[in-house]
CSV table of C-alpha atoms in Angstrom, one decimal:
chain,number,residue,atom,x,y,z
A,1,MET,CA,150.4,278.8,84.6
A,2,PRO,CA,149.0,280.1,81.3
A,3,GLY,CA,151.5,281.0,78.5
A,4,ARG,CA,151.9,284.6,77.5
A,5,PRO,CA,149.7,285.7,74.5
A,6,GLN,CA,151.3,285.5,71.1
A,7,PRO,CA,151.8,288.9,69.3
A,8,PRO,CA,149.5,289.4,66.3
A,9,THR,CA,150.8,288.4,63.0
A,10,ALA,CA,150.6,290.4,59.8
A,11,ARG,CA,148.0,288.0,58.5
A,12,LEU,CA,145.8,288.5,61.6
A,13,ARG,CA,146.2,292.2,61.2
A,14,ARG,CA,145.1,292.0,57.6
A,15,LEU,CA,142.1,289.8,58.5
A,16,ALA,CA,141.1,292.3,61.2
A,17,ALA,CA,141.4,295.2,58.7
A,18,GLU,CA,139.3,293.3,56.1
A,19,LEU,CA,136.6,292.5,58.6
A,20,LEU,CA,136.4,296.1,59.7
A,21,ARG,CA,136.2,297.3,56.1
A,22,LEU,CA,133.5,294.7,55.2
A,23,ARG,CA,131.4,295.8,58.2
A,24,LYS,CA,131.6,299.4,57.2
A,25,THR,CA,130.9,298.6,53.6
A,26,ALA,CA,127.8,296.8,54.8
A,27,ASP,CA,126.9,300.0,56.8
A,28,LEU,CA,126.5,298.0,60.0
A,29,SER,CA,127.3,299.1,63.5
A,30,ARG,CA,128.9,296.7,66.0
A,31,GLU,CA,125.6,296.8,67.9
A,32,ALA,CA,123.7,295.7,64.7
A,33,VAL,CA,126.2,292.9,64.0
A,34,ALA,CA,125.8,291.7,67.6
A,35,GLU,CA,122.0,291.7,67.3
A,36,GLN,CA,122.0,289.7,64.0
A,37,THR,CA,124.8,287.2,64.8
A,38,GLY,CA,124.9,286.9,68.6
A,39,ILE,CA,128.6,287.8,68.5
A,40,ASN,CA,129.4,289.9,71.6
A,41,LYS,CA,130.1,293.5,70.7
A,42,ALA,CA,133.3,293.5,72.8
A,43,THR,CA,134.5,290.3,71.0
A,44,LEU,CA,133.8,291.9,67.6
A,45,TYR,CA,135.9,294.9,68.7
A,46,ARG,CA,138.8,292.6,69.6
A,47,ILE,CA,138.5,290.8,66.3
A,48,GLU,CA,138.5,294.0,64.3
A,49,THR,CA,141.6,295.4,66.2
A,50,ALA,CA,143.6,292.1,65.8
A,51,LYS,CA,143.5,291.6,69.6
A,52,ALA,CA,141.7,288.3,69.1
A,53,ARG,CA,141.6,285.6,66.5
A,54,PRO,CA,138.1,284.7,65.5
A,55,GLN,CA,136.8,281.2,65.6
A,56,ALA,CA,136.0,279.6,62.2
A,57,ARG,CA,132.2,279.7,63.0
A,58,THR,CA,132.5,283.4,64.0
A,59,LEU,CA,134.2,284.2,60.7
A,60,LYS,CA,131.6,282.3,58.7
A,61,ALA,CA,128.8,284.2,60.5
A,62,LEU,CA,130.3,287.5,59.8
A,63,LEU,CA,131.0,286.8,56.1
A,64,GLU,CA,127.4,285.6,55.6
A,65,LEU,CA,126.1,288.7,57.2
A,66,TYR,CA,128.3,290.9,55.1
A,67,ALA,CA,127.2,289.0,51.9
A,68,VAL,CA,130.9,288.3,50.9
A,69,ASP,CA,131.4,286.4,47.7
A,70,GLU,CA,132.9,282.9,47.6
A,71,ASP,CA,136.4,283.9,46.4
A,72,LYS,CA,136.7,286.5,49.1
A,73,ARG,CA,135.5,284.0,51.7
A,74,ASP,CA,138.1,281.5,50.6
A,75,GLU,CA,140.8,284.2,50.8
A,76,LEU,CA,139.8,285.2,54.4
A,77,THR,CA,139.4,281.6,55.5
A,78,VAL,CA,143.0,280.9,54.4
A,79,LEU,CA,144.1,284.1,56.3
A,80,LEU,CA,142.4,282.8,59.5
A,81,ARG,CA,144.0,279.4,59.1
A,82,GLU,CA,147.5,281.0,58.8
A,83,ALA,CA,146.9,283.8,61.3
A,84,ASN,CA,148.8,282.2,64.2
A,85,GLN,CA,151.9,281.2,62.2
A,86,GLN,CA,154.9,282.5,64.3
A,87,GLY,CA,157.8,280.8,62.4
A,88,TRP,CA,161.2,280.5,64.1
A,89,LEU,CA,160.2,282.9,66.9
A,90,GLN,CA,158.5,279.9,68.7
A,91,THR,CA,162.0,278.6,69.4
A,92,PHE,CA,162.6,281.5,71.8
A,93,SER,CA,159.1,281.5,73.4
A,94,GLY,CA,159.3,282.8,77.0
A,95,GLU,CA,163.0,283.8,76.6
A,96,LEU,CA,162.5,287.2,74.9
A,97,PRO,CA,160.6,290.3,76.1
A,98,ASP,CA,157.1,290.6,74.8
A,99,ARG,CA,157.8,293.8,73.0
A,100,TYR,CA,160.8,292.4,71.2
A,101,SER,CA,159.0,289.2,70.2
A,102,THR,CA,156.2,291.3,68.8
A,103,TYR,CA,158.5,293.4,66.7
A,104,ILE,CA,160.5,290.5,65.3
A,105,GLY,CA,157.3,288.6,64.5
A,106,PHE,CA,156.3,291.5,62.3
A,107,GLU,CA,159.8,291.9,60.9
A,108,SER,CA,159.8,288.2,59.7
A,109,GLU,CA,156.6,288.8,57.7
A,110,ALA,CA,157.5,292.2,56.2
A,111,ALA,CA,158.3,292.6,52.5
A,112,LYS,CA,160.2,295.8,53.0
A,113,LEU,CA,161.8,297.6,55.9
A,114,LEU,CA,162.8,301.2,56.0
A,115,THR,CA,165.1,301.8,58.9
A,116,TYR,CA,166.7,304.8,60.5
A,117,GLU,CA,169.2,304.2,63.3
A,118,ALA,CA,170.8,307.0,65.3
A,119,LEU,CA,172.9,305.4,68.1
A,120,ILE,CA,173.7,301.7,67.3
A,121,ILE,CA,174.3,299.5,64.3
A,122,PRO,CA,170.9,298.1,63.2
A,123,GLY,CA,170.3,294.6,64.4
A,124,LEU,CA,170.1,293.0,60.9
A,125,LEU,CA,173.6,294.3,60.2
A,126,GLN,CA,175.3,293.3,63.5
A,127,THR,CA,178.1,290.8,63.8
A,128,GLU,CA,177.8,288.3,66.6
A,129,ASP,CA,180.7,289.8,68.6
A,130,TYR,CA,179.2,293.3,68.2
A,131,THR,CA,175.8,292.0,69.4
A,132,ARG,CA,177.3,290.3,72.4
A,133,ALA,CA,179.3,293.4,73.5
A,134,LEU,CA,176.3,295.6,72.9
A,135,ILE,CA,173.8,293.5,74.9
A,136,ARG,CA,176.3,293.1,77.7
A,137,GLY,CA,176.5,296.9,77.9
A,138,MET,CA,172.8,297.3,77.8
A,139,MET,CA,172.0,294.5,80.3
A,140,PRO,CA,174.7,294.8,83.0
A,141,ASP,CA,172.7,292.6,85.3
A,142,GLY,CA,171.9,290.0,82.6
A,143,THR,CA,173.0,286.4,83.1
A,144,ASP,CA,175.2,284.7,80.5
A,145,GLU,CA,172.3,282.6,79.4
A,146,GLU,CA,170.0,285.6,78.9
A,147,ILE,CA,172.6,287.4,76.9
A,148,GLU,CA,173.4,284.4,74.7
A,149,ASN,CA,169.7,283.9,74.1
A,150,ARG,CA,169.4,287.5,72.9
A,151,VAL,CA,172.5,287.0,70.7
A,152,ALA,CA,171.1,283.8,69.1
A,153,ALA,CA,167.8,285.5,68.4
A,154,ARG,CA,169.4,288.4,66.7
A,155,MET,CA,171.6,286.2,64.6
A,156,GLN,CA,168.5,284.2,63.6
A,157,ARG,CA,166.7,287.4,62.7
A,158,GLN,CA,169.3,288.0,60.0
A,159,GLN,CA,168.0,285.1,58.0
A,160,VAL,CA,165.3,287.4,56.6
A,161,LEU,CA,168.0,288.9,54.4
A,162,GLU,CA,168.7,285.6,52.7
A,163,GLY,CA,166.8,284.7,49.5
A,164,GLY,CA,166.1,288.3,48.6
A,165,GLN,CA,162.5,288.3,49.6
A,166,LEU,CA,162.9,291.2,52.1
A,167,ARG,CA,163.9,294.6,50.7
A,168,LEU,CA,165.9,296.5,53.3
A,169,TRP,CA,166.8,300.2,53.1
A,170,LEU,CA,168.8,301.6,56.0
A,171,VAL,CA,170.0,305.1,56.9
A,172,VAL,CA,172.5,304.9,59.7
A,173,ASP,CA,173.7,308.0,61.5
A,174,GLU,CA,177.5,308.6,61.8
A,175,ALA,CA,177.1,308.5,65.6
A,176,ALA,CA,176.1,304.9,65.5
A,177,LEU,CA,179.2,304.0,63.4
A,178,ARG,CA,181.6,305.8,65.8
A,179,ARG,CA,180.3,304.5,69.1
A,180,SER,CA,182.8,302.2,70.7
A,181,VAL,CA,181.1,298.8,71.2
A,182,GLY,CA,183.5,296.0,72.1
A,183,ASP,CA,187.2,296.4,71.4
A,184,PRO,CA,188.7,297.9,68.3
A,185,VAL,CA,188.9,294.5,66.6
A,186,VAL,CA,185.2,294.0,67.1
A,187,LEU,CA,184.3,297.4,65.8
A,188,GLN,CA,186.6,297.1,62.8
A,189,ALA,CA,185.1,293.7,61.9
A,190,GLN,CA,181.6,295.2,62.3
A,191,LEU,CA,182.3,298.0,59.8
A,192,GLU,CA,183.8,295.6,57.4
A,193,HIS,CA,180.7,293.3,57.7
A,194,MET,CA,178.5,296.2,56.9
A,195,GLN,CA,180.4,296.8,53.7
A,196,GLN,CA,179.7,293.2,52.7
A,197,VAL,CA,176.0,293.2,53.6
A,198,ALA,CA,175.7,296.5,51.5
A,199,LYS,CA,176.6,294.4,48.4
A,200,LYS,CA,173.4,292.3,48.7
A,201,PRO,CA,171.0,293.2,45.9
A,202,ASN,CA,168.1,293.5,48.3
A,203,VAL,CA,170.0,295.9,50.7
A,204,THR,CA,170.5,299.6,50.4
A,205,LEU,CA,172.7,301.2,53.1
A,206,GLN,CA,173.3,304.9,53.4
A,207,VAL,CA,175.3,306.9,56.0
A,208,LEU,CA,174.0,310.1,57.4
A,209,PRO,CA,177.1,312.1,58.2
A,210,PHE,CA,177.4,314.7,61.0
A,211,GLU,CA,177.8,317.4,58.4
A,212,ALA,CA,174.2,316.8,57.3
A,213,GLY,CA,173.2,318.9,60.4
A,214,PRO,CA,169.7,318.9,61.9
A,215,HIS,CA,167.1,316.7,60.3
A,216,PRO,CA,163.5,315.5,61.0
A,217,ALA,CA,164.6,312.3,62.8
A,218,LEU,CA,166.8,313.9,65.5
A,219,LEU,CA,164.4,312.6,68.2
A,220,GLY,CA,165.3,309.0,67.5
A,221,ALA,CA,165.3,305.8,65.5
A,222,PHE,CA,162.4,304.1,63.8
A,223,VAL,CA,161.5,301.3,61.4
A,224,ILE,CA,158.7,301.4,58.8
A,225,LEU,CA,157.4,297.9,58.0
A,226,LYS,CA,155.6,297.3,54.7
A,227,PHE,CA,153.9,294.0,54.1
A,228,GLY,CA,153.4,293.9,50.4
A,229,GLU,CA,151.1,291.1,49.1
A,230,LEU,CA,150.1,290.1,52.6
A,231,GLY,CA,148.0,293.3,52.5
A,232,ALA,CA,148.4,294.2,56.2
A,233,PRO,CA,148.5,297.9,56.9
A,234,ASP,CA,152.0,299.5,56.9
A,235,MET,CA,153.4,300.0,60.4
A,236,VAL,CA,155.9,302.2,62.2
A,237,TYR,CA,157.9,300.8,65.1
A,238,ILE,CA,159.6,303.0,67.7
A,239,GLU,CA,161.6,301.5,70.5
A,240,SER,CA,162.2,303.3,73.8
A,241,GLU,CA,162.8,302.6,77.5
A,242,ALA,CA,159.3,303.9,78.3
A,243,GLY,CA,157.7,301.3,76.0
A,244,ASP,CA,157.6,300.5,72.4
A,245,LEU,CA,155.1,302.0,69.9
A,246,PHE,CA,153.5,300.3,67.0
A,247,LEU,CA,151.7,302.9,64.8
A,248,ASP,CA,149.6,301.9,61.8
A,249,ASP,CA,147.2,304.8,61.4
A,250,GLU,CA,147.6,306.4,58.0
A,251,PRO,CA,148.7,309.9,59.2
A,252,SER,CA,151.5,308.5,61.4
A,253,VAL,CA,152.8,306.1,58.6
A,254,GLU,CA,152.7,308.9,56.1
A,255,ARG,CA,154.6,311.3,58.4
A,256,TYR,CA,157.4,308.7,58.9
A,257,ASP,CA,157.4,307.9,55.2
A,258,ASN,CA,158.1,311.6,54.5
A,259,THR,CA,160.7,311.7,57.2
A,260,PHE,CA,162.5,308.7,55.7
A,261,GLU,CA,162.4,310.2,52.2
A,262,HIS,CA,164.1,313.3,53.6
A,263,LEU,CA,166.7,311.2,55.3
A,264,ARG,CA,167.7,309.2,52.3
A,265,ALA,CA,167.8,312.3,50.2
A,266,THR,CA,170.1,314.0,52.7
A,267,ALA,CA,172.4,310.9,53.4
A,268,LEU,CA,175.4,309.9,51.4
A,269,SER,CA,174.8,307.8,48.3
A,270,ALA,CA,175.1,304.0,48.7
A,271,THR,CA,178.5,304.0,46.9
A,272,ALA,CA,179.8,306.9,49.0
A,273,SER,CA,178.5,305.3,52.2
A,274,VAL,CA,180.5,302.1,51.5
A,275,GLU,CA,183.6,304.2,51.0
A,276,PHE,CA,182.8,306.1,54.2
A,277,LEU,CA,182.6,302.8,56.1
A,278,ARG,CA,185.9,301.7,54.5
A,279,ARG,CA,187.7,304.9,55.5
A,280,LEU,CA,186.3,304.7,59.0
A,281,ALA,CA,187.4,301.1,59.5
A,282,ARG,CA,191.0,302.2,58.5
A,283,GLU,CA,191.0,304.9,61.1
A,284,ILE,CA,190.4,302.5,64.0
A,285,PRO,CA,193.7,302.1,65.9
């Protein structure tokens, strides 16, 4: 039985974007490239949309056709060599839903995450007990093994916050903070944990209080992923029961960038947010 396909990495997405740009700069259609290289037009489409990883000889043929200089060839060859690196996610292969695996693969490569969460504590801030209680509630028919695998994966995800390479900016709605997940001890520990994570120099946490009223993100949570020096296009991730969305077209990313700017301008300051969490933790009976 064949294994499930691996989600595209940020490196593969950058390689795809570069090959598309180079073809357009050379003013060649896919049909023209197919005629001159023998590369199937459908295969070229899959390569340029990061749905397929090109073979080394295919990449060489394309770069020769596009008259790419040696330095750029070396750069893209390295991208191809590293395009399938999945990191720690391979440990959980086959145990996590495809859509979740795809997202956390991108998350592990991002340089910056801008997160708005409306209903639950964001995964990168969750305690183990909170995560376990949350997943049990969301997967009432899940086995103990399935639930523990999800818990372990979420705890592993949080390693991206260590070392300071990832810049994380979160806006969390008051509704997420007040939702009862687990018993009062679990919730209180969760709120205290958030206060500690907020002290990390690479983390900015803001609370969006009820009194802020209507805002542009009332329809739901989202994450903007920015890949920095990797050069892959920025991406917006939206999770839903109907299926997850990954948007990387410029108008969509710009729209969500603007929405996030509005949210962080409306939310409490980082200092006031920590005080809000402290006060809320004291209110738990």
